[in-house]
mmCIF file of C-alpha atoms in Angstrom:
data_model
loop_
_atom_site.group_PDB
_atom_site.id
_atom_site.type_symbol
_atom_site.label_atom_id
_atom_site.label_comp_id
_atom_site.label_asym_id
_atom_site.label_seq_id
_atom_site.Cartn_x
_atom_site.Cartn_y
_atom_site.Cartn_z
ATOM 1 C CA MET A 1 -35.395 -34.947 -28.493
ATOM 2 C CA ALA A 2 -33.477 -32.324 -30.315
ATOM 3 C CA GLY A 3 -32.014 -29.500 -28.232
ATOM 4 C CA PHE A 4 -30.646 -26.073 -28.944
ATOM 5 C CA GLY A 5 -26.929 -25.802 -29.588
ATOM 6 C CA TYR A 6 -25.238 -22.852 -28.026
ATOM 7 C CA THR A 7 -21.594 -21.911 -28.230
ATOM 8 C CA ARG A 8 -19.816 -18.987 -26.580
ATOM 9 C CA VAL A 9 -16.293 -18.070 -27.540
ATOM 10 C CA VAL A 10 -14.243 -16.567 -24.723
ATOM 11 C CA ARG A 11 -11.021 -14.994 -25.812
ATOM 12 C CA ASP A 12 -8.054 -15.001 -23.477
ATOM 13 C CA ASP A 13 -7.033 -11.358 -22.936
ATOM 14 C CA THR A 14 -4.572 -12.114 -20.173
ATOM 15 C CA ASP A 15 -1.568 -10.814 -22.100
ATOM 16 C CA ALA A 16 -3.285 -7.520 -22.871
ATOM 17 C CA VAL A 17 -4.535 -7.099 -19.293
ATOM 18 C CA VAL A 18 -1.117 -7.811 -17.794
ATOM 19 C CA ALA A 19 0.613 -5.508 -20.270
ATOM 20 C CA ASN A 20 -1.840 -2.749 -19.415
ATOM 21 C CA ILE A 21 -1.280 -3.156 -15.678
ATOM 22 C CA ARG A 22 2.483 -3.177 -16.202
ATOM 23 C CA ARG A 23 2.296 0.016 -18.237
ATOM 24 C CA ARG A 24 0.176 1.809 -15.611
ATOM 25 C CA THR A 25 2.305 0.504 -12.757
ATOM 26 C CA GLN A 26 5.447 1.746 -14.453
ATOM 27 C CA ALA A 27 3.863 5.167 -14.898
ATOM 28 C CA LEU A 28 2.921 5.173 -11.200
ATOM 29 C CA TYR A 29 6.475 4.369 -10.123
ATOM 30 C CA GLU A 30 7.786 7.094 -12.399
ATOM 31 C CA ARG A 31 5.457 9.589 -10.707
ATOM 32 C CA ALA A 32 6.630 8.380 -7.284
ATOM 33 C CA ARG A 33 10.257 8.660 -8.392
ATOM 34 C CA ASP A 34 9.682 12.187 -9.666
ATOM 35 C CA ARG A 35 7.986 13.148 -6.405
ATOM 36 C CA GLY A 36 10.897 11.686 -4.436
ATOM 37 C CA GLU A 37 13.415 13.583 -6.553
ATOM 38 C CA GLN A 38 11.428 16.803 -6.239
ATOM 39 C CA SER A 39 11.208 16.466 -2.442
ATOM 40 C CA LEU A 40 14.871 15.549 -2.089
ATOM 41 C CA GLN A 41 16.028 18.517 -4.104
ATOM 42 C CA SER A 42 13.755 20.962 -2.304
ATOM 43 C CA LEU A 43 14.381 19.691 1.245
ATOM 44 C CA VAL A 44 18.068 18.790 1.282
ATOM 45 C CA PRO A 45 20.056 21.366 3.290
ATOM 46 C CA VAL A 46 22.671 23.206 1.250
ATOM 47 C CA ASP A 47 26.008 24.373 2.579
ATOM 48 C CA THR A 48 28.628 23.422 0.017
ATOM 49 C CA GLY A 49 26.076 21.842 -2.327
ATOM 50 C CA ALA A 50 27.791 18.436 -2.154
ATOM 51 C CA LEU A 51 24.956 16.766 -0.230
ATOM 52 C CA LYS A 52 22.389 18.052 -2.714
ATOM 53 C CA GLU A 53 24.530 16.881 -5.604
ATOM 54 C CA SER A 54 24.615 13.358 -4.145
ATOM 55 C CA SER A 55 20.864 13.164 -3.447
ATOM 56 C CA HIS A 56 18.669 11.686 -6.172
ATOM 57 C CA ALA A 57 15.783 9.371 -6.957
ATOM 58 C CA GLU A 58 16.667 7.186 -9.958
ATOM 59 C CA SER A 59 14.968 4.441 -11.916
ATOM 60 C CA ILE A 60 16.361 0.942 -11.610
ATOM 61 C CA ASN A 61 15.840 -2.181 -13.626
ATOM 62 C CA VAL A 62 14.347 -4.778 -11.345
ATOM 63 C CA GLY A 63 13.810 -7.343 -14.034
ATOM 64 C CA LEU A 64 10.081 -7.427 -14.661
ATOM 65 C CA PRO A 65 9.478 -8.796 -18.159
ATOM 66 C CA ARG A 66 7.818 -6.514 -20.670
ATOM 67 C CA SER A 67 8.125 -8.260 -23.998
ATOM 68 C CA ARG A 68 10.015 -11.016 -25.782
ATOM 69 C CA ASP A 69 12.887 -10.537 -28.170
ATOM 70 C CA ALA A 70 13.271 -12.400 -31.491
ATOM 71 C CA ALA A 71 14.653 -15.421 -29.670
ATOM 72 C CA GLY A 72 11.625 -15.528 -27.368
ATOM 73 C CA ARG A 73 13.481 -14.295 -24.301
ATOM 74 C CA PHE A 74 11.917 -11.744 -22.000
ATOM 75 C CA THR A 75 13.323 -8.252 -22.224
ATOM 76 C CA ASN A 76 13.189 -6.060 -19.132
ATOM 77 C CA GLN A 77 11.815 -2.679 -18.336
ATOM 78 C CA GLU A 78 12.640 -0.174 -15.672
ATOM 79 C CA ILE A 79 9.853 -0.275 -13.143
ATOM 80 C CA GLY A 80 11.400 0.521 -9.763
ATOM 81 C CA PHE A 81 13.428 3.395 -8.411
ATOM 82 C CA VAL A 82 16.049 3.969 -5.763
ATOM 83 C CA MET A 83 16.499 7.031 -3.600
ATOM 84 C CA ARG A 84 19.995 7.804 -2.460
ATOM 85 C CA SER A 85 21.908 10.473 -0.590
ATOM 86 C CA PHE A 86 25.574 10.224 0.291
ATOM 87 C CA GLY A 87 27.366 13.383 1.409
ATOM 88 C CA ASN A 88 30.421 14.554 -0.486
ATOM 89 C CA GLU A 89 31.118 12.063 -3.258
ATOM 90 C CA THR A 90 34.285 13.902 -4.305
ATOM 91 C CA THR A 91 35.987 13.536 -0.930
ATOM 92 C CA GLY A 92 34.224 10.324 0.049
ATOM 93 C CA GLU A 93 32.711 11.785 3.221
ATOM 94 C CA GLN A 94 29.439 10.007 4.077
ATOM 95 C CA TYR A 95 27.318 12.249 6.247
ATOM 96 C CA ALA A 96 23.818 12.039 4.764
ATOM 97 C CA LYS A 97 22.607 9.703 7.535
ATOM 98 C CA PHE A 98 23.938 12.001 10.255
ATOM 99 C CA VAL A 99 22.190 15.028 8.765
ATOM 100 C CA ASN A 100 18.954 13.079 8.364
ATOM 101 C CA GLU A 101 18.910 11.505 11.834
ATOM 102 C CA GLY A 102 20.840 13.993 13.986
ATOM 103 C CA HIS A 103 24.470 13.915 15.083
ATOM 104 C CA HIS A 104 27.115 15.181 17.443
ATOM 105 C CA THR A 105 29.677 17.765 16.393
ATOM 106 C CA ALA A 106 33.411 17.316 16.993
ATOM 107 C CA SER A 107 33.052 19.193 20.281
ATOM 108 C CA GLY A 108 30.242 16.877 21.371
ATOM 109 C CA SER A 109 27.231 19.182 21.004
ATOM 110 C CA TRP A 110 24.026 17.794 19.481
ATOM 111 C CA VAL A 111 22.752 18.877 16.070
ATOM 112 C CA PRO A 112 19.046 17.986 15.690
ATOM 113 C CA PRO A 113 17.968 15.942 12.661
ATOM 114 C CA ASN A 114 17.160 17.601 9.384
ATOM 115 C CA PRO A 115 15.100 14.684 8.051
ATOM 116 C CA TYR A 116 15.135 15.689 4.390
ATOM 117 C CA PHE A 117 15.647 12.092 3.231
ATOM 118 C CA SER A 118 13.016 10.509 5.492
ATOM 119 C CA GLN A 119 10.496 13.106 4.330
ATOM 120 C CA ALA A 120 11.305 12.632 0.648
ATOM 121 C CA GLU A 121 11.003 8.859 1.143
ATOM 122 C CA ALA A 122 7.606 9.312 2.825
ATOM 123 C CA ASP A 123 6.465 11.607 0.005
ATOM 124 C CA ALA A 124 7.402 9.039 -2.640
ATOM 125 C CA LYS A 125 5.724 6.205 -0.705
ATOM 126 C CA ALA A 126 2.588 8.290 -0.338
ATOM 127 C CA VAL A 127 2.242 8.514 -4.122
ATOM 128 C CA VAL A 128 2.374 4.722 -4.434
ATOM 129 C CA GLU A 129 0.044 4.097 -1.487
ATOM 130 C CA GLU A 130 -2.522 6.610 -2.704
ATOM 131 C CA GLU A 131 -2.557 5.628 -6.380
ATOM 132 C CA LEU A 132 -1.787 1.895 -6.455
ATOM 133 C CA PRO A 133 -5.354 0.744 -5.655
ATOM 134 C CA SER A 134 -6.747 2.702 -8.606
ATOM 135 C CA VAL A 135 -3.977 1.494 -10.912
ATOM 136 C CA LEU A 136 -4.788 -2.120 -10.120
ATOM 137 C CA SER A 137 -8.564 -1.750 -10.218
ATOM 138 C CA LYS A 138 -8.880 -0.090 -13.643
ATOM 139 C CA MET B 1 -8.368 21.154 22.873
ATOM 140 C CA ALA B 2 -4.927 21.167 21.261
ATOM 141 C CA SER B 3 -4.318 23.440 18.294
ATOM 142 C CA GLU B 4 -1.355 21.781 16.587
ATOM 143 C CA TYR B 5 -0.667 18.124 15.781
ATOM 144 C CA THR B 6 3.032 18.114 16.662
ATOM 145 C CA ASP B 7 2.070 19.625 20.025
ATOM 146 C CA VAL B 8 -0.223 16.654 20.622
ATOM 147 C CA VAL B 9 2.632 14.228 20.031
ATOM 148 C CA ALA B 10 5.033 16.298 22.143
ATOM 149 C CA ALA B 11 2.512 16.206 24.991
ATOM 150 C CA PHE B 12 2.093 12.462 24.455
ATOM 151 C CA MET B 13 5.856 11.904 24.689
ATOM 152 C CA ILE B 14 6.292 14.039 27.758
ATOM 153 C CA GLN B 15 3.276 12.580 29.552
ATOM 154 C CA ARG B 16 4.186 8.970 28.766
ATOM 155 C CA LEU B 17 7.974 9.150 29.050
ATOM 156 C CA ALA B 18 8.659 11.856 31.639
ATOM 157 C CA GLY B 19 5.622 10.727 33.594
ATOM 158 C CA ASP B 20 7.049 7.249 34.044
ATOM 159 C CA SER B 21 9.086 6.870 37.214
ATOM 160 C CA THR B 22 11.104 3.930 35.846
ATOM 161 C CA LEU B 23 12.281 5.785 32.735
ATOM 162 C CA SER B 24 12.786 9.021 34.633
ATOM 163 C CA ALA B 25 15.060 7.196 37.048
ATOM 164 C CA LEU B 26 17.065 5.728 34.161
ATOM 165 C CA VAL B 27 17.671 9.110 32.493
ATOM 166 C CA GLY B 28 17.369 11.455 35.457
ATOM 167 C CA GLY B 29 14.278 13.079 33.950
ATOM 168 C CA ARG B 30 16.257 14.266 30.913
ATOM 169 C CA ILE B 31 13.732 13.906 28.070
ATOM 170 C CA TYR B 32 13.917 16.428 25.253
ATOM 171 C CA ASP B 33 11.879 17.484 22.241
ATOM 172 C CA THR B 34 14.163 17.596 19.170
ATOM 173 C CA ASP B 35 17.097 19.528 20.639
ATOM 174 C CA LEU B 36 19.382 19.007 23.620
ATOM 175 C CA PRO B 37 20.935 21.552 25.947
ATOM 176 C CA GLN B 38 24.398 22.679 24.866
ATOM 177 C CA ALA B 39 27.073 20.374 26.319
ATOM 178 C CA ASP B 40 30.551 21.353 25.148
ATOM 179 C CA THR B 41 32.529 20.466 28.274
ATOM 180 C CA GLU B 42 33.081 17.088 29.887
ATOM 181 C CA THR B 43 31.232 18.270 32.985
ATOM 182 C CA GLU B 44 28.237 19.381 30.910
ATOM 183 C CA ARG B 45 28.180 16.092 28.992
ATOM 184 C CA ALA B 46 28.390 14.055 32.192
ATOM 185 C CA ALA B 47 25.339 15.937 33.450
ATOM 186 C CA LEU B 48 23.408 15.494 30.201
ATOM 187 C CA TYR B 49 23.827 11.795 29.345
ATOM 188 C CA PRO B 50 22.113 9.426 29.258
ATOM 189 C CA CYS B 51 19.023 11.172 27.990
ATOM 190 C CA VAL B 52 16.065 10.651 25.671
ATOM 191 C CA VAL B 53 15.303 12.783 22.618
ATOM 192 C CA PHE B 54 12.392 12.589 20.202
ATOM 193 C CA ASN B 55 11.739 14.401 16.945
ATOM 194 C CA LEU B 56 9.461 14.499 13.916
ATOM 195 C CA GLN B 57 11.187 12.390 11.268
ATOM 196 C CA ALA B 58 8.626 12.405 8.441
ATOM 197 C CA ALA B 59 5.189 13.899 7.919
ATOM 198 C CA ASN B 60 2.600 11.695 6.192
ATOM 199 C CA PRO B 61 -0.689 12.529 4.471
ATOM 200 C CA PRO B 62 -3.566 12.985 6.940
ATOM 201 C CA LEU B 63 -6.635 10.784 6.971
ATOM 202 C CA GLU B 64 -9.465 13.023 5.793
ATOM 203 C CA THR B 65 -13.202 12.656 5.564
ATOM 204 C CA ILE B 66 -15.442 14.166 2.913
ATOM 205 C CA GLY B 67 -15.293 17.889 3.438
ATOM 206 C CA ASP B 68 -11.573 17.913 4.229
ATOM 207 C CA GLN B 69 -12.109 17.208 7.910
ATOM 208 C CA ILE B 70 -8.914 15.714 9.335
ATOM 209 C CA VAL B 71 -9.525 12.521 11.292
ATOM 210 C CA TRP B 72 -5.910 12.057 12.318
ATOM 211 C CA VAL B 73 -2.375 12.888 11.219
ATOM 212 C CA PRO B 74 -0.038 9.842 11.162
ATOM 213 C CA ASP B 75 3.512 11.212 11.353
ATOM 214 C CA ASP B 76 6.767 9.335 11.971
ATOM 215 C CA TYR B 77 8.733 10.080 15.133
ATOM 216 C CA GLN B 78 12.224 9.045 16.091
ATOM 217 C CA VAL B 79 12.533 8.305 19.826
ATOM 218 C CA MET B 80 15.885 7.249 21.210
ATOM 219 C CA GLY B 81 18.170 7.166 24.163
ATOM 220 C CA LEU B 82 21.547 8.896 23.770
ATOM 221 C CA ASP B 83 24.674 8.213 25.778
ATOM 222 C CA GLN B 84 28.398 8.743 25.549
ATOM 223 C CA GLY B 85 30.859 5.874 25.865
ATOM 224 C CA GLU B 86 31.560 2.551 24.221
ATOM 225 C CA SER B 87 28.831 0.323 25.678
ATOM 226 C CA PHE B 88 25.099 0.073 24.992
ATOM 227 C CA THR B 89 24.526 -1.390 28.464
ATOM 228 C CA THR B 90 22.987 1.792 29.856
ATOM 229 C CA LEU B 91 20.829 2.357 26.791
ATOM 230 C CA VAL B 92 19.256 -1.113 26.561
ATOM 231 C CA PRO B 93 16.838 -0.709 29.505
ATOM 232 C CA ILE B 94 16.076 2.850 28.397
ATOM 233 C CA ALA B 95 15.122 1.774 24.863
ATOM 234 C CA ALA B 96 13.167 -1.199 26.229
ATOM 235 C CA ARG B 97 11.188 1.048 28.563
ATOM 236 C CA ILE B 98 10.444 3.528 25.760
ATOM 237 C CA ARG B 99 8.982 0.681 23.715
ATOM 238 C CA GLN B 100 6.858 -0.520 26.631
ATOM 239 C CA LEU B 101 5.474 2.962 27.147
ATOM 240 C CA LEU B 102 4.787 3.963 23.540
ATOM 241 C CA ARG B 103 4.031 0.907 21.403
ATOM 242 C CA GLY B 104 0.316 0.286 21.033
ATOM 243 C CA PHE B 105 -0.772 3.273 23.100
ATOM 244 C CA SER B 106 -4.189 4.701 22.373
ATOM 245 C CA GLY B 107 -6.173 7.221 24.351
ATOM 246 C CA SER B 108 -6.696 10.736 25.609
ATOM 247 C CA LEU B 109 -3.922 12.923 26.934
ATOM 248 C CA ALA B 110 -4.150 14.752 30.226
ATOM 249 C CA SER B 111 -4.962 18.465 30.330
ATOM 250 C CA ASP B 112 -7.021 18.234 27.134
ATOM 251 C CA ALA B 113 -3.765 18.032 25.159
ATOM 252 C CA GLY B 114 -5.240 15.900 22.383
ATOM 253 C CA TYR B 115 -5.797 12.257 21.540
ATOM 254 C CA ILE B 116 -3.522 9.505 20.261
ATOM 255 C CA ASN B 117 -5.449 7.184 17.989
ATOM 256 C CA TRP B 118 -2.610 4.702 17.648
ATOM 257 C CA CYS B 119 1.140 4.448 18.064
ATOM 258 C CA ARG B 120 2.742 1.869 15.789
ATOM 259 C CA PHE B 121 6.318 0.625 16.102
ATOM 260 C CA LEU B 122 8.036 0.809 12.700
ATOM 261 C CA ARG B 123 11.671 -0.134 13.234
ATOM 262 C CA ASN B 124 14.637 -0.059 15.563
ATOM 263 C CA ILE B 125 17.333 2.592 15.696
ATOM 264 C CA LYS B 126 20.857 1.702 16.757
ATOM 265 C CA GLY B 127 24.079 3.499 15.977
ATOM 266 C CA SER B 128 27.279 5.086 17.146
ATOM 267 C CA GLN B 129 29.240 8.151 16.158
ATOM 268 C CA GLN B 130 32.870 8.877 16.942
ATOM 269 C CA VAL B 131 33.933 12.511 17.275
ATOM 270 C CA SER B 132 36.954 14.273 18.762
ATOM 271 C CA VAL B 133 35.689 14.191 22.321
ATOM 272 C CA GLY B 134 34.629 10.533 22.273
ATOM 273 C CA THR B 135 31.937 8.147 21.121
ATOM 274 C CA PHE B 136 28.200 8.771 21.267
ATOM 275 C CA LEU B 137 25.640 5.985 21.106
ATOM 276 C CA ARG B 138 21.950 5.913 20.237
ATOM 277 C CA LEU B 139 19.342 3.228 20.749
ATOM 278 C CA GLY B 140 15.610 3.559 20.243
ATOM 279 C CA GLN B 141 12.767 3.188 17.776
ATOM 280 C CA LEU B 142 10.881 4.843 14.958
ATOM 281 C CA TYR B 143 7.111 5.122 15.457
ATOM 282 C CA ARG B 144 4.151 6.132 13.354
ATOM 283 C CA ILE B 145 1.780 8.065 15.599
ATOM 284 C CA ALA B 146 -1.747 9.023 14.625
ATOM 285 C CA ALA B 147 -2.657 12.202 16.503
ATOM 286 C CA ARG B 148 -5.941 14.029 16.843
ATOM 287 C CA LEU B 149 -6.506 17.467 18.306
ATOM 288 C CA SER B 150 -9.285 16.130 20.505
ATOM 289 C CA ALA B 151 -11.031 12.906 21.387
#
């Protein structure tokens, strides 16, 4: 008995889907980086200005492949970021952690924390936590 | 009913930490919110340490319902024992007791001071700082604490 032939062609869109997710994820991390930088610059206490000068959120290359070069090797894109704060980079004095978490003065009295870095870090994380589900579900 | 979220956590810290006879004995009842009394002389420092200090370290977005009603506010708090000297020996039981009292707590606070939905341990704190008058040590934990103004 003759039957009905039926053929469905399913095209593999994996490359396009992955590229789209990568593009949106990169944009998300850039927004988080910008929020971290904005918070750092607005919250960091300023006396000489050295601590503010040393405090930044910057993109880093963490090696996620974006495309292939002519030889077929993966090229990389910047998709992560790092937040840093040092102190006085000219003199080499590292005091960012003491300002952020509290410290004792030379005479032994306690200076309460000014948690500018912890807050900026939390602000940047909040952007990722709030937006990542929608980035991955689109 | 409490009116301010950081007040809820301050009440939580005082009720749990200062209200515990074991911890109070270890630090002589010296538990402080954010700042410490001035201690610029050796006599003043001997009377102040060891002690416990806690402070708001980072504010996080609140959990909200439709209509902008706040369910809870989950902020990060640094809680640590402070001491002067070269050894952590005194601080170890203090930090251990803090963890026993705070980690995993959930419930109402006395005097209608608010409600703690959860208190989650995030990471340890350990460090030392050398200044002109000697070395100061710290040992404690960072917590994320979800506070509500009422039960």
